[in-house]
CSV table of C-alpha atoms and ligand atoms in Angstrom, one decimal:
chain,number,residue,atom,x,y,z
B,265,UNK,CA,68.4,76.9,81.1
B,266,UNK,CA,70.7,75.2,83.7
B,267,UNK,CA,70.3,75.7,87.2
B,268,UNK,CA,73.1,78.2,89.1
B,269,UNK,CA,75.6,76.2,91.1
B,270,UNK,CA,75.6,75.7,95.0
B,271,UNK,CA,79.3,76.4,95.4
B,272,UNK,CA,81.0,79.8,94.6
B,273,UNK,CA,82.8,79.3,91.8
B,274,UNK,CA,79.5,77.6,89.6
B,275,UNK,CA,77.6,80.4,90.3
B,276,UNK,CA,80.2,83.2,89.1
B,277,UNK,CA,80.9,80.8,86.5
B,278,UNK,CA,84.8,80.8,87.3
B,279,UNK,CA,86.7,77.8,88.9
B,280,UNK,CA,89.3,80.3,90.4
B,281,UNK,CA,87.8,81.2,93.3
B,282,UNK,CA,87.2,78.6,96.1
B,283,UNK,CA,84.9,79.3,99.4
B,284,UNK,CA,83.7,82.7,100.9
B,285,UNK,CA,85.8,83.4,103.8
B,286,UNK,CA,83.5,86.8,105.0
B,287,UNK,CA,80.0,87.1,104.2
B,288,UNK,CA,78.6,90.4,103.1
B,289,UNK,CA,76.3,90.8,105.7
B,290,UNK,CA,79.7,90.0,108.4
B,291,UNK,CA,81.9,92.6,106.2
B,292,UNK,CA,78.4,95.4,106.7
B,293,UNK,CA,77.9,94.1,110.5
B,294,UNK,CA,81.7,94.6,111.4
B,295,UNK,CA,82.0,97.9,109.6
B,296,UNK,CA,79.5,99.1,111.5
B,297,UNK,CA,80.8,98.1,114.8
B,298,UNK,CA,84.4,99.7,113.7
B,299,UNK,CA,83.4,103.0,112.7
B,300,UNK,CA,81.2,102.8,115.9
B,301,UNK,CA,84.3,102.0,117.6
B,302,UNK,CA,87.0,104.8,115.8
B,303,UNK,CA,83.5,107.1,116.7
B,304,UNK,CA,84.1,106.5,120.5
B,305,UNK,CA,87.7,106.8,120.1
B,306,UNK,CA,88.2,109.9,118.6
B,307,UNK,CA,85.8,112.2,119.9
B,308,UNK,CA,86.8,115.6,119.8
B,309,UNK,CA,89.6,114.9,117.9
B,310,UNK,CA,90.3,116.1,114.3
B,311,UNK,CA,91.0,112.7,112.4
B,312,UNK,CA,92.7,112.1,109.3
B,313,UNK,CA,92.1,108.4,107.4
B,314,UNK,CA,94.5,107.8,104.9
B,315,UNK,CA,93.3,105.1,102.7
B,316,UNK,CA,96.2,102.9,101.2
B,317,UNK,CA,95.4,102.0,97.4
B,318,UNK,CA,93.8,99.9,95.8
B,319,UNK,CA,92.6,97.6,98.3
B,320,UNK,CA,91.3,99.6,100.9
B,321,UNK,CA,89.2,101.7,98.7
B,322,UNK,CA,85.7,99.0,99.4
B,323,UNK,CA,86.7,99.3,103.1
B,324,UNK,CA,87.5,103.0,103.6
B,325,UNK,CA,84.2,104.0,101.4
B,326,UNK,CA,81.7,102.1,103.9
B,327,UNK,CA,84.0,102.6,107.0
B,328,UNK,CA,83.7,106.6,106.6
B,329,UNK,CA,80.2,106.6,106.3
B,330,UNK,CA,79.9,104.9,109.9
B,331,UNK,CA,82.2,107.4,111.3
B,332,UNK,CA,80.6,110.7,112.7
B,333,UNK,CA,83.1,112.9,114.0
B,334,UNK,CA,84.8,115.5,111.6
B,335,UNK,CA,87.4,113.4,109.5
B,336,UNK,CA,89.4,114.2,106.1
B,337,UNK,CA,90.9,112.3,103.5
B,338,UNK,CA,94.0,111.2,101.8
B,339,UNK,CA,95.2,108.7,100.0
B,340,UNK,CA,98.9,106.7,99.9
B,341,UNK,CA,99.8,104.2,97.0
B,342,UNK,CA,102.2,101.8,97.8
B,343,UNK,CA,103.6,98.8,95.7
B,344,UNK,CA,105.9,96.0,97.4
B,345,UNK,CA,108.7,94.0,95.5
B,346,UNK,CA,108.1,90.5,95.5
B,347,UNK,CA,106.3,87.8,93.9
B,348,UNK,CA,102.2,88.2,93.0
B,349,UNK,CA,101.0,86.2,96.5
B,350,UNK,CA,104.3,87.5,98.7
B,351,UNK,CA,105.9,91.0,99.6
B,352,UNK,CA,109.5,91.5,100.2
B,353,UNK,CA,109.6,94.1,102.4
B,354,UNK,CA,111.2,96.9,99.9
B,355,UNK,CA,108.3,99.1,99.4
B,356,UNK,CA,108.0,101.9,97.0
B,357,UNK,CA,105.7,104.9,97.2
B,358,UNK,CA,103.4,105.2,94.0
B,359,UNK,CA,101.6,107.8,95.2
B,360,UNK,CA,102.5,109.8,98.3
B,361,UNK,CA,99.7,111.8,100.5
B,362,UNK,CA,98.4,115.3,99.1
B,363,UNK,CA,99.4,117.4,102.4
B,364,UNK,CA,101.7,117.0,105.2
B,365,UNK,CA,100.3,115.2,108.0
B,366,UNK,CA,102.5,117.0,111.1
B,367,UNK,CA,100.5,117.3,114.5
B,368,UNK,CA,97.4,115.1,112.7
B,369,UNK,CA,95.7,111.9,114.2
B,370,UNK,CA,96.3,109.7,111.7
B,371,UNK,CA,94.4,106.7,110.9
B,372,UNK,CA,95.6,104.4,108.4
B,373,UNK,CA,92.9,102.3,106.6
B,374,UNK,CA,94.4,98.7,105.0
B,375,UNK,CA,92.6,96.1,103.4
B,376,UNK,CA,95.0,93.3,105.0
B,377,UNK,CA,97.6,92.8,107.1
B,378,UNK,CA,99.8,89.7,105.6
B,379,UNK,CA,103.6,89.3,106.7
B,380,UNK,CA,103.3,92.8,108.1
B,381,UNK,CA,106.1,94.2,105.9
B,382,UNK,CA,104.3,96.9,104.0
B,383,UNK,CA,102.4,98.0,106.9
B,384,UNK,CA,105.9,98.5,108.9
B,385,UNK,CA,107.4,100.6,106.1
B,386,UNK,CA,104.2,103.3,105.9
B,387,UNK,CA,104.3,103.5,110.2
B,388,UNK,CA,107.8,104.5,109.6
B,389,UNK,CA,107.3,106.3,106.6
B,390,UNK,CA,104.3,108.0,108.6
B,391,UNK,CA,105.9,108.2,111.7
B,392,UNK,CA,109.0,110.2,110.5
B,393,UNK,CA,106.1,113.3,109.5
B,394,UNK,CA,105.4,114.3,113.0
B,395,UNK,CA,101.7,113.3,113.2
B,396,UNK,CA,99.9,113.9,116.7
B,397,UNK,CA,99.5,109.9,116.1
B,398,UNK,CA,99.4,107.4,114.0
B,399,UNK,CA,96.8,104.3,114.5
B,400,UNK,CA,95.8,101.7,111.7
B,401,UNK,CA,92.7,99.9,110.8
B,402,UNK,CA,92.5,96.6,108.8
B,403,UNK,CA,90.0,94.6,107.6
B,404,UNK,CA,91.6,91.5,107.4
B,405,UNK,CA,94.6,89.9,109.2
B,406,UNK,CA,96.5,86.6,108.4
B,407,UNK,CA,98.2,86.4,112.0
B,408,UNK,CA,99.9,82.8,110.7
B,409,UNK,CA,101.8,84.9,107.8
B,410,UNK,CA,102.9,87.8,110.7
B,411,UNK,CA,106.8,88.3,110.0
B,412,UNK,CA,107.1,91.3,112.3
B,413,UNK,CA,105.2,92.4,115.1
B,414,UNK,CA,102.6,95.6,115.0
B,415,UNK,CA,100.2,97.3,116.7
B,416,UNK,CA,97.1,97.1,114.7
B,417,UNK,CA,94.4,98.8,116.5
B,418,UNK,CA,91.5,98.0,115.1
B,419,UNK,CA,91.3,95.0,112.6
B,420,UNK,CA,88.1,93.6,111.4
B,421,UNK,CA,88.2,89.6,111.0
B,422,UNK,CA,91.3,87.5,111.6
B,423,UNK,CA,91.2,84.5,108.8
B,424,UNK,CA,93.0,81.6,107.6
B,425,UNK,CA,96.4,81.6,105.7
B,426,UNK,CA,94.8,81.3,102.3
B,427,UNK,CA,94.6,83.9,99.3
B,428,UNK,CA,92.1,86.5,99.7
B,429,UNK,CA,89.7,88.3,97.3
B,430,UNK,CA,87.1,90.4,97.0
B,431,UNK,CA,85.8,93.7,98.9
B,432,UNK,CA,88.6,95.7,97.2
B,433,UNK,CA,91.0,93.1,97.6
B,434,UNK,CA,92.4,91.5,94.0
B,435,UNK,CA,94.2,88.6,92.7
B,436,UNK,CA,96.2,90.1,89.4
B,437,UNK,CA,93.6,93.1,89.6
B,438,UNK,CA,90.5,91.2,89.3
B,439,UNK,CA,87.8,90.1,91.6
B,440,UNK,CA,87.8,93.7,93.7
B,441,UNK,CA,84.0,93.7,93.0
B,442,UNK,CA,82.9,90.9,95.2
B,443,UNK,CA,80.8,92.2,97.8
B,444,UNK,CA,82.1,89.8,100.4
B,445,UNK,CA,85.9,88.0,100.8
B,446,UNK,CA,86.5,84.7,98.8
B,447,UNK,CA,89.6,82.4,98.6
B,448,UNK,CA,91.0,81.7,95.7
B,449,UNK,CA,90.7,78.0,95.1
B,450,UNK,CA,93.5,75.4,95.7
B,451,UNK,CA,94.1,73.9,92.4
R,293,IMP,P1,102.3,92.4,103.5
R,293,IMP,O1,103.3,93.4,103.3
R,293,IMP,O2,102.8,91.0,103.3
R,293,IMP,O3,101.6,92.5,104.9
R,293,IMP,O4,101.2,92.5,102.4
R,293,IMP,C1,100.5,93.7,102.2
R,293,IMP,C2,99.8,93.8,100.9
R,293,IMP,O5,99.8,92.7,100.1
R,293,IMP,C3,98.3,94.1,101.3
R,293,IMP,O6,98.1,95.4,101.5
R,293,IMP,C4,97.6,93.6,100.0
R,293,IMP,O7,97.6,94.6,99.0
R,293,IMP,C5,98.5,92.4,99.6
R,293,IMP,N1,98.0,91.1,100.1
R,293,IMP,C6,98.5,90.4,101.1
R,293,IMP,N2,97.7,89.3,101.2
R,293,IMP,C7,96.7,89.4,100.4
R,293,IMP,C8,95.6,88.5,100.1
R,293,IMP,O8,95.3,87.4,100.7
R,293,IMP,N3,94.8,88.9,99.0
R,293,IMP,C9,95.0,90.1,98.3
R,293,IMP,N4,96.0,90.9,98.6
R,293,IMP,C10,96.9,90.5,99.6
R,294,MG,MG1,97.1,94.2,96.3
């Protein structure tokens, strides 16, 4: 029997990914302090999340569970134009929310903030409902990618400009079971 490898990739046994970026113990530890955080926020407030699929899915599922004032659910499925690493900007909705959202506090849960452009179109796309307001979460932010400026109020980790996996994040659909965040290895 061989030993497991040291780095990443030998121990999952696949040369695609490269070094962990977020730990699982971080990811636990900051999700805790977030949902502490949106707690404090909006006390006495009636708070929708609206998860944005696939990605967020890890994220919202842990996030909800540290959050204890009354909150519902709803889910948004977006795709972006563009190449498998890049977005263009044209978004399309795969799946739009199950009620309208008019006079709500909305919270919008992302798994990562890249050039910004898909996160502009649903604040518009959002904003043009009415809602009481409209705030968003993400777990991760590539601020050297940024194309267009927006408030993000509550992001968990800022990390480097490299392709991220893992934690409901996916490269070509895999790797979304990782408990913590990888980057995919620079050949
Ligand atoms: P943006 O429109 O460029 O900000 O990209 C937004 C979407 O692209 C995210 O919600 C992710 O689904 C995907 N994305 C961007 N960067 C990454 C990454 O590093 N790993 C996995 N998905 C990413
Ligand atoms: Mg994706």
């Amino acid at each position: 029997m061989t030993e497991p490898g040291n780095t990443l990739a030998e121990r999952m046994d696949d040369s695609q990914l490269g070094e962990v970026l977020v730990s699982a113990e971080d990811l636990q530890r900051r999700v805790r302090e977030l949902g502490a955080e949106i707690s404090r926020d909006y006390a006495g407030r009636d708070l929708l999340l609206i998860c944005v699929l696939k990605g967020a899915v890890l994220f919202l599922s842990d996030l909800m569970r540290e959050i204890d004032v009354p909150c519902q659910l709803d889910f948004m499925a977006v795709a972006s134009y563009g190449s498998a690493t890049d977005s263009s900007g044209v978004v399309r909705i795969l799946k739009d929310l199950d009620a309208p959202i008019a006079g709500r506090e909305v919270l919008i849960v992302e798994d990562i903030v890249d050039s910004g452009l898909t996160l502009q179109y649903l604040l518009r796309s959002l904003g043009a409902r009415d809602p009481a307001s409209v705030e968003v979460c993400a777990l991760l932010t590539k601020p050297e990618r940024r194309k267009v400026d927006l408030p993000t109020r509550y992001v968990g980790f800022e990390i480097p400009n490299r392709f991220a996996v893992g934690y409901g994040l996916d490269f070509a659909e895999r790797y979304r079971n990782l408990p913590f965040v990888a980057a995919l290895a620079e050949h």
